[in-house]
């Protein structure tokens, strides 16, 4: 068990690969490897590889007692602050976080949670004990659980540190860190991340903001507009992405994206009025304009023309915390709604005695449990020394938890009936706030593509290597034999259970389901790769199902791993955890099987063709084209 | 084909509500009595108003529309009644319906049927029914129904009721009307690109409609230009208006066009909107030769998507089972940059159109514009004229829009070359 001590976490942070496409997608690799060797489990090297992959998820990551104490010590006052001093209703109504609340957050050190040990070091050297806390990813996840009780504050904090100052943190020079991070960590300065433009969301080629080098070569002149910038009106430090002209290796001048640190004091920075939003109304979102802003050349993050990678790394690294944040919110909702369900009576029966209401509570608990497990598993992996790239896992956590949160809030509202719809109660605010989770930090659709394609790239490489080694016919023959064996009935054993297994026997059934799914998923993926090859990029409906299966598999793994640990060390109510895990795994197993069965089919059988055709007809007319049910022809 | 509701409202004053009200017939035309029949087969001269394209000279009476038809029917009423005479009347009226503009109105057909006598043409007994009774009379009924079918007019319950009264059950017209009532409603919405129910007259509205049908992009902007008046005031005496259409995509394509290569104004090509013939012109480029084509106009970024890879680095190709592309030989065509339906097809109008386009497409100021016009016009009766873009040989035309009256750059006809 790799214990995530702060010192080791440091290495973890910086050892990460800067190229996500080349980064190891741990979960995917695991699936693939287990699949590749599953049929011949007796081969020793594969067995060893299995074990290594298993170690990434089993046992569930733990932290030391001191760290736990430290975290609890820090969490206490934050929880108290949120329960007593934050008036979420007022924030929502006024669409503004009051300055005293903001100051309170700063005093608690919440603006510097994410500043890594480098800052901790700087803090001790330069500031003599004041400033940011320098906590690990686990700590960040833990605090996310509490800050999520107010969506506006959570988003303000996330925009500040998960993306706003992250650029300086992961790609900045020592001087930049020393200059900016202390004040950012203390909350004296607030950061914002300026990427989106009116014509550019996730497409780097359509960024219009331009930075031109001045004649003396010491400054860049920045011109352009950015929209929907969280903290845009509060921030004094901006991470801005703009086009610059870069001379290529072969002497050609090309436009490339560069990241800059821009201070508001550089001049020429203006912002529009705060946008009026559906949810997270208290967070400040507005347009930011740069007009001939003079940015010194020292303020380039990374290298000139290297902004694309900086942006990708920033976006990829911050997502995992959404799991714990959503879980925190759902836990709170369960408390509120169960109170109601146990007191309100209809037909001389409490609401809690109705099966349909019970089902909703179970759903909320299962989702909360699983997303919590996923979030802390990912955080633990990120805190591990030398563990490189968890961006796929983080994306999986984000997709699962945002959709789970939306479903749970909706169900909670359903339990409350009409009461939930009233503005006097906080539930409708939760509903509005939750909706943004599916949209920001990369929409779930885009992240599904990322998850599936990153994995496909990895699996495809292994398959091509195999083809090189064995030849086309060899692989085809092997595949044929494997399929034959599959149809004759195969017992999948990836070593999760049994004598040398890592899963507690109470979770045996769930683990078996996971193993079976993983095995057949590998088979499905190979089938897809041989069917579509590199053109699978265009098959978004296929990729969506692939991503859904992977997300479910990762969720099952996380839940089984956590529940296993809970039984083994005897945590309170571990039987409840086992129950939730088994419920989730069984449901996910069937969903996976359904998705994989669809993946095996061709486009005309699994409805993909029809879906696309229907959409095409609608979009051609840009309207719903069916006749009205009351229409007649005679 | 007319929308039933619209037809009902429009012809409402015929006394027939347009719905399936069936037998409640209120008719301005009194039913002719079948008594006193003049059985002679003399040719009944058609009433003045019913002659095709014949002007109706009665003072104050309308020349077209239901009112004119009604007036014509009244005039027919004054003719001596007779069974043969009635048939000739109906046949003449059928021929005149298009000229009167009522050929798509079911109420008009019903009014014609009301002219026919009820009863005498109904066969008596099964034997007579077997022996093709009243052939000429039934032919007349069939002719009426066929004309309805040709114009896509769906018979209603009243039509059927009238036919039943005239020809009796299981007669040929009745069988036909039943088949029509079964099939025509089912075919009513077959056309995925329906034209408006009323025929369009040539003019600005028709031109707009034609442009909209050809360039289906909802984002396309239609600009109306006017030649002859510098101020652009709209007055009835001014020269005809010329709408031109260009979509944002076309604008983008034109912006990417290499100014060293010419763009062409071609036309006129015919466009039929039901019976209306429009002439349109296209502004297009030639397809690029293959060696120039693969150079992308905008630089391709390898780093483009912030969130997910846009392509995979794999050497695996798509398998044959999932290859759903048909093997299609595509005919190379150059891009069409804009369309125009000029009010007048002369060069001055076209040159004005091009200069109006230049406001939003500055590239037209740099690229040579070649006019390839078929002086013969777009009347399809003169010879087959389909837009075959990029297939004709480039004529030696002037590079600049020629001035009025100047004959430089003698254009050749595309056909026959």
Short mmCIF file of C-alpha atoms in Angstrom, two decimals, chain A residues 217-620:
data_model
loop_
_atom_site.label_atom_id
_atom_site.label_comp_id
_atom_site.label_asym_id
_atom_site.label_seq_id
_atom_site.Cartn_x
_atom_site.Cartn_y
_atom_site.Cartn_z
CA UNK A 217 11.35 42.08 -27.71
CA UNK A 218 10.58 42.56 -24.04
CA UNK A 219 6.82 42.71 -24.09
CA UNK A 220 3.87 41.12 -25.68
CA UNK A 221 0.90 43.28 -26.61
CA UNK A 222 -2.29 41.40 -25.84
CA UNK A 223 -5.53 42.11 -27.68
CA UNK A 224 -8.82 40.29 -27.62
CA UNK A 225 -11.88 39.31 -25.63
CA UNK A 226 -12.69 36.33 -23.49
CA UNK A 227 -16.18 35.33 -22.40
CA UNK A 228 -17.69 33.48 -19.45
CA UNK A 229 -14.65 33.93 -17.28
CA UNK A 230 -15.29 32.72 -13.75
CA UNK A 231 -13.94 35.26 -11.27
CA UNK A 232 -13.40 37.62 -14.22
CA UNK A 233 -14.56 40.60 -12.21
CA UNK A 234 -12.77 39.69 -8.99
CA UNK A 235 -9.47 38.46 -10.29
CA UNK A 236 -6.29 40.42 -10.40
CA UNK A 237 -4.19 37.65 -11.96
CA UNK A 238 -5.32 36.06 -15.22
CA UNK A 239 -4.01 33.03 -17.04
CA UNK A 240 -4.64 34.07 -20.62
CA UNK A 241 -4.26 32.03 -23.78
CA UNK A 242 -3.52 33.90 -26.97
CA UNK A 243 -2.12 33.35 -30.41
CA UNK A 244 1.47 34.24 -31.04
CA UNK A 245 3.63 33.94 -34.08
CA UNK A 246 6.27 31.29 -33.65
CA UNK A 247 9.04 30.42 -36.09
CA UNK A 248 9.04 26.70 -36.75
CA UNK A 249 11.97 24.37 -36.99
CA UNK A 250 11.81 24.62 -40.75
CA UNK A 251 11.73 28.39 -40.65
CA UNK A 252 8.04 28.86 -41.25
CA UNK A 253 6.09 31.38 -39.23
CA UNK A 254 3.11 29.75 -37.58
CA UNK A 255 0.42 30.82 -35.18
CA UNK A 256 0.59 28.95 -31.92
CA UNK A 257 -1.14 29.28 -28.60
CA UNK A 258 0.84 30.74 -25.72
CA UNK A 259 -0.15 31.06 -22.07
CA UNK A 260 0.49 34.29 -20.23
CA UNK A 261 0.21 35.49 -16.68
CA UNK A 262 -1.52 38.83 -16.91
CA UNK A 263 -1.92 41.15 -13.96
CA UNK A 264 -4.82 43.52 -13.94
CA UNK A 265 -2.31 46.29 -13.20
CA UNK A 266 -0.66 45.81 -16.58
CA UNK A 267 -3.37 48.08 -17.94
CA UNK A 268 -5.91 47.66 -20.68
CA UNK A 269 -7.79 44.94 -18.82
CA UNK A 270 -11.50 45.58 -18.52
CA UNK A 271 -14.41 43.35 -17.69
CA UNK A 272 -18.09 43.37 -18.50
CA UNK A 273 -20.96 43.19 -16.07
CA UNK A 274 -21.50 39.86 -14.29
CA UNK A 275 -23.61 37.42 -16.26
CA UNK A 276 -27.01 36.44 -14.90
CA UNK A 277 -26.99 32.66 -14.64
CA UNK A 278 -29.33 29.78 -13.94
CA UNK A 279 -27.33 28.41 -11.04
CA UNK A 280 -24.14 29.18 -9.13
CA UNK A 281 -25.44 32.72 -9.24
CA UNK A 282 -23.11 34.01 -6.58
CA UNK A 283 -20.02 33.20 -8.59
CA UNK A 284 -18.72 36.00 -10.72
CA UNK A 285 -18.78 35.27 -14.43
CA UNK A 286 -18.16 37.96 -16.99
CA UNK A 287 -16.42 38.97 -20.14
CA UNK A 288 -12.82 40.11 -19.93
CA UNK A 289 -11.30 42.35 -22.57
CA UNK A 290 -7.65 42.98 -23.20
CA UNK A 291 -6.69 46.04 -25.13
CA UNK A 292 -3.02 46.56 -25.82
CA UNK A 293 -2.16 44.99 -22.50
CA UNK A 294 1.59 45.00 -22.07
CA UNK A 295 2.74 41.63 -20.79
CA UNK A 296 6.42 41.25 -20.01
CA UNK A 297 8.10 38.34 -21.70
CA UNK A 298 8.93 36.79 -18.31
CA UNK A 299 5.22 36.20 -17.82
CA UNK A 300 4.92 33.53 -20.47
CA UNK A 301 3.92 30.25 -18.86
CA UNK A 302 6.01 27.42 -20.21
CA UNK A 303 7.48 28.39 -23.53
CA UNK A 304 6.21 30.63 -26.28
CA UNK A 305 3.95 28.48 -28.44
CA UNK A 306 3.53 25.87 -25.73
CA UNK A 307 0.23 27.14 -24.44
CA UNK A 308 -1.78 24.28 -25.84
CA UNK A 309 -0.15 21.72 -23.61
CA UNK A 310 -0.40 24.02 -20.62
CA UNK A 311 -4.13 24.42 -21.22
CA UNK A 312 -4.65 20.71 -21.64
CA UNK A 313 -2.77 19.87 -18.49
CA UNK A 314 -4.66 22.44 -16.47
CA UNK A 315 -7.99 21.24 -17.73
CA UNK A 316 -7.13 17.59 -17.27
CA UNK A 317 -5.84 17.79 -13.74
CA UNK A 318 -8.59 19.47 -11.79
CA UNK A 319 -11.63 17.35 -12.41
CA UNK A 320 -11.45 14.56 -9.86
CA UNK A 321 -12.61 16.75 -6.99
CA UNK A 322 -16.08 16.93 -8.47
CA UNK A 323 -16.66 13.41 -7.20
CA UNK A 324 -16.22 14.26 -3.56
CA UNK A 325 -17.97 17.59 -3.98
CA UNK A 326 -21.06 15.95 -5.45
CA UNK A 327 -20.96 13.26 -2.81
CA UNK A 328 -20.83 15.91 -0.11
CA UNK A 329 -23.87 17.58 -1.51
CA UNK A 330 -25.82 14.35 -1.87
CA UNK A 331 -25.01 13.34 1.69
CA UNK A 332 -26.43 16.63 2.85
CA UNK A 333 -29.52 16.13 0.70
CA UNK A 334 -30.05 12.64 2.11
CA UNK A 335 -30.07 14.11 5.60
CA UNK A 336 -32.58 16.79 4.67
CA UNK A 337 -34.94 14.61 2.69
CA UNK A 338 -34.90 11.62 5.02
CA UNK A 339 -35.99 13.94 7.78
CA UNK A 340 -38.97 14.88 5.69
CA UNK A 341 -39.73 11.34 4.54
CA UNK A 342 -39.75 10.03 8.10
CA UNK A 343 -42.13 12.67 9.41
CA UNK A 344 -44.65 13.24 6.66
CA UNK A 345 -47.59 10.87 6.73
CA UNK A 346 -49.95 9.93 3.96
CA UNK A 347 -52.68 7.29 4.31
CA UNK A 348 -51.51 6.76 7.89
CA UNK A 349 -48.16 5.66 6.60
CA UNK A 350 -44.91 7.53 6.65
CA UNK A 351 -43.40 8.35 3.30
CA UNK A 352 -40.41 6.29 4.29
CA UNK A 353 -42.56 3.18 4.29
CA UNK A 354 -43.38 3.44 0.60
CA UNK A 355 -41.24 1.33 -1.67
CA UNK A 356 -40.96 3.98 -4.33
CA UNK A 357 -39.54 6.44 -1.81
CA UNK A 358 -37.16 3.87 -0.37
CA UNK A 359 -35.84 3.21 -3.82
CA UNK A 360 -34.90 6.85 -4.21
CA UNK A 361 -32.93 6.89 -0.97
CA UNK A 362 -31.11 3.76 -2.02
CA UNK A 363 -30.25 5.34 -5.34
CA UNK A 364 -28.87 8.43 -3.67
CA UNK A 365 -26.81 6.44 -1.21
CA UNK A 366 -25.38 4.17 -3.90
CA UNK A 367 -24.43 7.08 -6.13
CA UNK A 368 -22.89 9.02 -3.28
CA UNK A 369 -20.96 5.99 -2.14
CA UNK A 370 -19.61 5.19 -5.56
CA UNK A 371 -18.62 8.70 -6.48
CA UNK A 372 -16.94 9.17 -3.16
CA UNK A 373 -15.03 5.94 -3.69
CA UNK A 374 -13.99 6.97 -7.16
CA UNK A 375 -12.93 10.45 -6.09
CA UNK A 376 -10.75 9.32 -3.20
CA UNK A 377 -9.29 6.43 -5.16
CA UNK A 378 -8.26 8.85 -7.87
CA UNK A 379 -6.98 11.39 -5.39
CA UNK A 380 -4.99 8.66 -3.69
CA UNK A 381 -3.49 7.53 -6.98
CA UNK A 382 -2.58 11.10 -7.84
CA UNK A 383 -0.90 11.50 -4.49
CA UNK A 384 1.22 8.43 -5.04
CA UNK A 385 4.89 8.99 -5.80
CA UNK A 386 5.72 8.81 -9.45
CA UNK A 387 2.27 7.85 -10.51
CA UNK A 388 2.04 9.71 -13.74
CA UNK A 389 -1.19 10.57 -15.43
CA UNK A 390 -4.64 10.19 -13.95
CA UNK A 391 -6.44 12.44 -16.37
CA UNK A 392 -8.65 9.68 -17.74
CA UNK A 393 -9.61 8.58 -14.26
CA UNK A 394 -10.32 12.17 -13.30
CA UNK A 395 -12.51 12.56 -16.35
CA UNK A 396 -14.37 9.38 -15.43
CA UNK A 397 -14.98 10.69 -11.94
CA UNK A 398 -16.26 13.95 -13.37
CA UNK A 399 -18.67 12.34 -15.79
CA UNK A 400 -20.01 9.84 -13.30
CA UNK A 401 -20.40 12.25 -10.44
CA UNK A 402 -21.91 15.12 -12.38
CA UNK A 403 -24.56 12.89 -13.88
CA UNK A 404 -25.09 11.13 -10.58
CA UNK A 405 -25.48 14.43 -8.78
CA UNK A 406 -28.04 15.66 -11.28
CA UNK A 407 -30.04 12.44 -10.97
CA UNK A 408 -29.87 12.47 -7.18
CA UNK A 409 -30.90 16.09 -6.78
CA UNK A 410 -33.78 15.44 -9.09
CA UNK A 411 -34.84 12.40 -7.06
CA UNK A 412 -34.51 14.36 -3.83
CA UNK A 413 -36.84 16.97 -5.22
CA UNK A 414 -39.21 14.20 -6.17
CA UNK A 415 -39.29 12.89 -2.63
CA UNK A 416 -40.18 16.33 -1.37
CA UNK A 417 -42.92 16.77 -3.95
CA UNK A 418 -44.19 20.30 -4.29
CA UNK A 419 -42.12 21.45 -1.38
CA UNK A 420 -38.93 20.93 -3.32
CA UNK A 421 -40.13 23.26 -6.02
CA UNK A 422 -40.59 26.21 -3.67
CA UNK A 423 -38.04 28.95 -3.46
CA UNK A 424 -38.41 29.04 0.33
CA UNK A 425 -36.48 25.82 0.54
CA UNK A 426 -32.93 25.26 -0.63
CA UNK A 427 -33.64 22.29 -2.88
CA UNK A 428 -34.41 24.13 -6.08
CA UNK A 429 -31.13 26.01 -5.64
CA UNK A 430 -29.28 22.72 -5.41
CA UNK A 431 -30.98 21.64 -8.60
CA UNK A 432 -29.98 24.81 -10.43
CA UNK A 433 -26.45 24.71 -9.09
CA UNK A 434 -25.99 21.08 -10.04
CA UNK A 435 -26.87 21.59 -13.66
CA UNK A 436 -23.59 23.32 -14.38
CA UNK A 437 -21.63 20.23 -13.34
CA UNK A 438 -22.51 18.48 -16.57
CA UNK A 439 -21.36 21.45 -18.59
CA UNK A 440 -18.21 23.05 -17.28
CA UNK A 441 -14.67 21.71 -17.05
CA UNK A 442 -15.31 19.98 -20.36
CA UNK A 443 -18.85 18.91 -21.11
CA UNK A 444 -19.63 15.29 -20.38
CA UNK A 445 -19.93 14.54 -24.07
CA UNK A 446 -16.45 15.83 -24.76
CA UNK A 447 -15.03 13.99 -21.76
CA UNK A 448 -16.62 10.75 -22.92
CA UNK A 449 -14.78 11.17 -26.19
CA UNK A 450 -11.60 11.82 -24.28
CA UNK A 451 -12.02 8.77 -22.09
CA UNK A 452 -12.88 6.45 -24.94
CA UNK A 453 -10.32 7.76 -27.41
CA UNK A 454 -7.43 7.83 -24.97
CA UNK A 455 -8.18 4.24 -24.15
CA UNK A 456 -8.65 3.27 -27.77
CA UNK A 457 -5.31 4.81 -28.63
CA UNK A 458 -3.64 2.76 -25.95
CA UNK A 459 -5.40 -0.47 -26.79
CA UNK A 460 -4.80 0.11 -30.48
CA UNK A 461 -1.07 0.45 -29.95
CA UNK A 462 -0.95 -2.84 -28.13
CA UNK A 463 -2.99 -4.51 -30.83
CA UNK A 464 -0.76 -3.19 -33.62
CA UNK A 465 2.31 -4.38 -31.76
CA UNK A 466 0.76 -7.77 -31.47
CA UNK A 467 0.01 -7.79 -35.17
CA UNK A 468 3.59 -6.83 -35.91
CA UNK A 469 4.82 -9.63 -33.71
CA UNK A 470 2.44 -12.37 -34.74
CA UNK A 471 1.27 -11.23 -38.14
CA UNK A 472 -2.27 -10.61 -39.18
CA UNK A 473 -3.21 -14.23 -39.55
CA UNK A 474 -1.76 -15.15 -36.20
CA UNK A 475 -3.81 -12.53 -34.43
CA UNK A 476 -6.92 -13.46 -36.33
CA UNK A 477 -6.45 -17.13 -35.50
CA UNK A 478 -5.84 -16.31 -31.86
CA UNK A 479 -8.95 -14.16 -31.81
CA UNK A 480 -10.95 -16.95 -33.40
CA UNK A 481 -9.80 -19.47 -30.83
CA UNK A 482 -10.54 -17.07 -27.98
CA UNK A 483 -14.01 -16.44 -29.31
CA UNK A 484 -14.57 -20.15 -29.70
CA UNK A 485 -13.54 -20.71 -26.14
CA UNK A 486 -15.79 -17.84 -25.03
CA UNK A 487 -18.80 -19.36 -26.69
CA UNK A 488 -18.06 -22.77 -25.21
CA UNK A 489 -18.13 -21.14 -21.81
CA UNK A 490 -15.19 -19.70 -20.05
CA UNK A 491 -14.51 -18.97 -16.43
CA UNK A 492 -12.88 -15.62 -16.19
CA UNK A 493 -10.38 -15.34 -13.41
CA UNK A 494 -8.30 -12.24 -13.17
CA UNK A 495 -7.17 -12.96 -9.64
CA UNK A 496 -9.36 -10.54 -7.74
CA UNK A 497 -10.92 -13.29 -5.68
CA UNK A 498 -9.71 -16.63 -4.43
CA UNK A 499 -6.82 -17.59 -2.24
CA UNK A 500 -4.49 -14.91 -3.40
CA UNK A 501 -7.21 -12.46 -4.22
CA UNK A 502 -7.44 -8.88 -3.07
CA UNK A 503 -11.19 -8.66 -2.59
CA UNK A 504 -13.01 -9.67 0.55
CA UNK A 505 -15.13 -12.83 0.08
CA UNK A 506 -18.33 -10.93 0.92
CA UNK A 507 -17.84 -9.05 -2.33
CA UNK A 508 -17.06 -12.16 -4.27
CA UNK A 509 -20.11 -11.93 -6.49
CA UNK A 510 -19.48 -8.31 -7.38
CA UNK A 511 -15.83 -8.97 -8.07
CA UNK A 512 -16.73 -11.85 -10.36
CA UNK A 513 -19.07 -9.60 -12.25
CA UNK A 514 -16.35 -7.01 -12.57
CA UNK A 515 -13.89 -9.60 -13.83
CA UNK A 516 -16.31 -10.92 -16.37
CA UNK A 517 -17.16 -7.46 -17.60
CA UNK A 518 -13.51 -6.50 -17.84
CA UNK A 519 -12.69 -9.63 -19.79
CA UNK A 520 -15.46 -9.29 -22.30
CA UNK A 521 -14.92 -5.58 -22.56
CA UNK A 522 -11.38 -6.27 -23.73
CA UNK A 523 -12.76 -8.59 -26.31
CA UNK A 524 -15.26 -5.96 -27.42
CA UNK A 525 -12.60 -3.31 -27.70
CA UNK A 526 -10.45 -5.52 -29.87
CA UNK A 527 -13.43 -6.21 -32.03
CA UNK A 528 -14.12 -2.50 -32.37
CA UNK A 529 -10.53 -1.74 -33.25
CA UNK A 530 -10.43 -4.35 -35.94
CA UNK A 531 -13.75 -3.15 -37.26
CA UNK A 532 -13.17 0.58 -37.27
CA UNK A 533 -9.42 1.05 -37.00
CA UNK A 534 -8.46 4.67 -36.67
CA UNK A 535 -11.76 5.82 -38.13
CA UNK A 536 -13.34 5.05 -34.77
CA UNK A 537 -12.81 8.74 -34.02
CA UNK A 538 -15.84 9.42 -36.16
CA UNK A 539 -18.01 6.82 -34.44
CA UNK A 540 -19.20 8.92 -31.56
CA UNK A 541 -22.15 6.75 -30.67
CA UNK A 542 -19.84 3.75 -30.39
CA UNK A 543 -17.34 5.72 -28.36
CA UNK A 544 -20.04 6.90 -26.01
CA UNK A 545 -20.95 3.33 -25.14
CA UNK A 546 -17.30 2.43 -24.73
CA UNK A 547 -16.86 5.36 -22.37
CA UNK A 548 -19.97 4.40 -20.41
CA UNK A 549 -18.68 0.88 -19.93
CA UNK A 550 -15.26 2.10 -18.83
CA UNK A 551 -16.77 4.54 -16.39
CA UNK A 552 -18.91 1.79 -14.93
CA UNK A 553 -15.94 -0.55 -14.67
CA UNK A 554 -13.88 2.05 -12.90
CA UNK A 555 -16.78 2.82 -10.58
CA UNK A 556 -17.19 -0.88 -9.79
CA UNK A 557 -13.49 -1.23 -9.11
CA UNK A 558 -13.45 1.77 -6.80
CA UNK A 559 -16.52 0.64 -4.88
CA UNK A 560 -15.29 -2.94 -4.50
CA UNK A 561 -11.86 -1.80 -3.47
CA UNK A 562 -13.21 0.59 -0.86
CA UNK A 563 -15.80 -1.78 0.54
CA UNK A 564 -13.19 -4.51 0.71
CA UNK A 565 -10.94 -2.29 2.74
CA UNK A 566 -13.79 -1.26 5.02
CA UNK A 567 -14.62 -4.85 5.92
CA UNK A 568 -11.05 -5.82 6.29
CA UNK A 569 -10.21 -3.10 8.76
CA UNK A 570 -13.63 -3.18 10.35
CA UNK A 571 -14.98 0.28 9.74
CA UNK A 572 -18.34 1.14 11.24
CA UNK A 573 -21.35 0.04 9.12
CA UNK A 574 -19.19 -1.79 6.66
CA UNK A 575 -22.04 -4.20 5.97
CA UNK A 576 -23.98 -1.26 4.59
CA UNK A 577 -21.09 -0.50 2.29
CA UNK A 578 -21.06 -4.08 1.07
CA UNK A 579 -24.77 -3.83 0.38
CA UNK A 580 -24.40 -0.63 -1.59
CA UNK A 581 -21.45 -2.04 -3.53
CA UNK A 582 -23.33 -5.17 -4.44
CA UNK A 583 -26.35 -3.20 -5.55
CA UNK A 584 -24.27 -0.95 -7.71
CA UNK A 585 -22.15 -3.72 -9.20
CA UNK A 586 -25.14 -5.81 -10.15
CA UNK A 587 -26.85 -2.91 -11.85
CA UNK A 588 -23.72 -1.80 -13.59
CA UNK A 589 -23.03 -5.35 -14.72
CA UNK A 590 -26.31 -5.51 -16.58
CA UNK A 591 -25.84 -2.07 -18.05
CA UNK A 592 -22.39 -3.04 -19.24
CA UNK A 593 -23.60 -6.23 -20.77
CA UNK A 594 -26.30 -4.35 -22.62
CA UNK A 595 -23.85 -1.76 -23.89
CA UNK A 596 -21.38 -4.42 -24.97
CA UNK A 597 -24.06 -6.39 -26.72
CA UNK A 598 -24.90 -3.26 -28.64
CA UNK A 599 -21.27 -2.65 -29.44
CA UNK A 600 -20.99 -6.06 -31.01
CA UNK A 601 -23.73 -5.21 -33.46
CA UNK A 602 -23.56 -3.26 -36.67
CA UNK A 603 -24.96 0.20 -37.02
CA UNK A 604 -28.23 -0.88 -38.57
CA UNK A 605 -28.94 -3.30 -35.75
CA UNK A 606 -28.08 -1.22 -32.73
CA UNK A 607 -30.15 1.74 -33.94
CA UNK A 608 -27.17 4.00 -34.56
CA UNK A 609 -28.15 4.40 -38.18
CA UNK A 610 -31.72 5.23 -37.36
CA UNK A 611 -30.72 7.68 -34.67
CA UNK A 612 -28.44 9.53 -37.01
CA UNK A 613 -31.03 9.55 -39.76
CA UNK A 614 -33.74 10.94 -37.52
CA UNK A 615 -31.43 13.65 -36.29
CA UNK A 616 -30.43 14.50 -39.84
CA UNK A 617 -34.02 14.94 -40.93
CA UNK A 618 -34.77 17.17 -38.00
CA UNK A 619 -31.68 19.27 -38.47
CA UNK A 620 -32.29 19.71 -42.17
#
